[in-house]
Coordinates of C-alpha atoms in Angstrom, one line a residue:
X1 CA 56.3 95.8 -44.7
X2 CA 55.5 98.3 -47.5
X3 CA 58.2 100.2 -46.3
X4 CA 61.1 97.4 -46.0
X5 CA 60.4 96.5 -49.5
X6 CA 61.0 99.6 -50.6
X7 CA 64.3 100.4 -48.8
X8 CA 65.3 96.8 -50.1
X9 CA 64.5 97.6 -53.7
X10 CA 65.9 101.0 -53.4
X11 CA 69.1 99.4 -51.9
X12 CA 69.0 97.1 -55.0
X13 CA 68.5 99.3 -57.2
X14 CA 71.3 101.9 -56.2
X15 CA 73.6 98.9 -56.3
X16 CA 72.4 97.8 -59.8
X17 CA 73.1 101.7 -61.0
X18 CA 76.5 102.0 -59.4
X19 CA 77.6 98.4 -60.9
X20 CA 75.7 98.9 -64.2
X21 CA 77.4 102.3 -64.7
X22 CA 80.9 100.8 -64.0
X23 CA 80.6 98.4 -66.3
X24 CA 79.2 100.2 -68.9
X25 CA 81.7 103.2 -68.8
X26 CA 84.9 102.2 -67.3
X27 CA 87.3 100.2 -69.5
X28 CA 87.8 96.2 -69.5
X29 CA 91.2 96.6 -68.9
X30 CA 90.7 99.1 -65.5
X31 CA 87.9 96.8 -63.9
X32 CA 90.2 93.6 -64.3
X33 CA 92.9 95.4 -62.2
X34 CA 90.3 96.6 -59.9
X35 CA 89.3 94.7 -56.5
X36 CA 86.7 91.9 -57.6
X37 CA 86.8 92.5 -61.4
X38 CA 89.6 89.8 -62.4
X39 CA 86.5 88.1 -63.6
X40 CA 86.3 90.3 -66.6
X41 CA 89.7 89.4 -68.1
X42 CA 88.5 86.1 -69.2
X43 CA 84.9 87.8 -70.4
X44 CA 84.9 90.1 -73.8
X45 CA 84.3 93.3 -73.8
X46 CA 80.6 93.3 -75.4
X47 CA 79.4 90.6 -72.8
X48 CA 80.8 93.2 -69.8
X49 CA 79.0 95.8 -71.3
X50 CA 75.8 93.9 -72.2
X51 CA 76.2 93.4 -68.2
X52 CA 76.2 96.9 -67.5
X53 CA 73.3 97.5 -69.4
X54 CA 71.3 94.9 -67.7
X55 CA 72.1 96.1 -64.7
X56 CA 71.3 99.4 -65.5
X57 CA 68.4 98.4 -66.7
X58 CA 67.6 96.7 -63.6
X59 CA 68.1 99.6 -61.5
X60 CA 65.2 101.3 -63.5
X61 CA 63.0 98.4 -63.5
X62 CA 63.0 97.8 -59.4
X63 CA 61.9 101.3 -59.1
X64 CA 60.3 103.5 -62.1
X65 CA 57.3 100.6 -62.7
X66 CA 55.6 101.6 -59.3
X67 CA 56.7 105.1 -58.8
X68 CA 55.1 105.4 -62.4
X69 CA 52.2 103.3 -62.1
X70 CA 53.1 101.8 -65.1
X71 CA 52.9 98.1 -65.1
X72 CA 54.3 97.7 -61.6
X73 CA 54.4 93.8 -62.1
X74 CA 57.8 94.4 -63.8
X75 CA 59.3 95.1 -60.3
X76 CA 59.0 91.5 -58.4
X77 CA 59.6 90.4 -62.5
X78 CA 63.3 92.1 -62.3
X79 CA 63.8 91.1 -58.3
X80 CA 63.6 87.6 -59.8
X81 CA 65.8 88.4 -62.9
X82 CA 68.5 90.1 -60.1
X83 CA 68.2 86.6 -58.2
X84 CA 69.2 85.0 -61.4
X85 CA 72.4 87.2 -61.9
X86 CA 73.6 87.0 -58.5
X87 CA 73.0 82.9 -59.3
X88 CA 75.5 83.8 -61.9
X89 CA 77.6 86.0 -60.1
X90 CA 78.4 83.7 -57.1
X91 CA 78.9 80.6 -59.9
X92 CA 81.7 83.3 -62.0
X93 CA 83.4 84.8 -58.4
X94 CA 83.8 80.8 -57.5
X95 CA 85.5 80.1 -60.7
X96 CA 87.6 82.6 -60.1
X97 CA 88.3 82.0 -57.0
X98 CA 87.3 85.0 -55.7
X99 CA 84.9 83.5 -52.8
X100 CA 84.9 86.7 -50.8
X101 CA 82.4 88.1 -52.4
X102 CA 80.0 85.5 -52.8
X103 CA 78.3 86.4 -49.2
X104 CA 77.7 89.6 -50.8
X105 CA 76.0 87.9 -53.9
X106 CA 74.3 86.3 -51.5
X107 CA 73.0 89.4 -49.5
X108 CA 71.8 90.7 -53.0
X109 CA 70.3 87.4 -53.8
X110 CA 68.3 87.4 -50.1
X111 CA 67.6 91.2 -50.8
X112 CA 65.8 90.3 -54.4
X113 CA 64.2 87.7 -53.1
X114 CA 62.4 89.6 -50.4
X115 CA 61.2 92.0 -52.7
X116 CA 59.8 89.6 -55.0
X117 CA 58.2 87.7 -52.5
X118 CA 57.2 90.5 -50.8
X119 CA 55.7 92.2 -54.5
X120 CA 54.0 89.1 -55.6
X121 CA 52.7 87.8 -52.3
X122 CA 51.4 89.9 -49.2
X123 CA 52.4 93.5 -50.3
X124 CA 51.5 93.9 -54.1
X125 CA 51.2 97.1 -55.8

């Protein structure tokens, strides 16, 4: 079990960097042409960004707390936080009309909430 949660939070956590890192770094204008960011041409620039960063800081915060020993509680804290975004990512992709890629929010979703489940219940740190 020990093991699947950490795959699971790795997995998360390596798609929280990649997003995070796009966002952050690549221009509005480039990720609304690309395939699933038409979303950001109704967003601004600093709410995109502010994504990124969250995301980012996501990545760090399903991972660095227990390799580091250092308040490992922060990891099924941020699997819940990455359930909320996906909440919001499926609701923006639906507005959009861009449905295909809510079953992959929804993956993410299942993914976060196994490791917080998982974290606070019968394999804590």
């Amino acid at each position: 079990m020990n093991l699947a949660l950490w795959i699971a939070a790795g997995l998360l956590a390596a798609v929280a960097l990649a997003g995070g890192i796009t966002k952050t770094f690549v221009p509005k204008e480039k990720l609304a042409r690309a395939n699933g960011g038409g979303w950001t041409e109704t967003a601004s620039v600093g709410f995109v960004k502010t994504l990124g960063v969250l995301e980012i800081l996501a990545a760090v915060g399903l991972i660095l707390p227990a390799v580091l020993d250092i308040a490992p509680v922060l990891v099924p804290v941020t699997a819940v936080c990455w359930v909320l975004l996906m909440i919001g990512a499926m609701i923006t992709h639906l507005r959009h009309n861009e449905a295909k890629f809510i079953a992959l929010n929804l993956f993410y979703l299942a993914l976060a909430a196994f490791v917080a489940w998982g974290r606070l219940g019968p394999e804590p740190f």
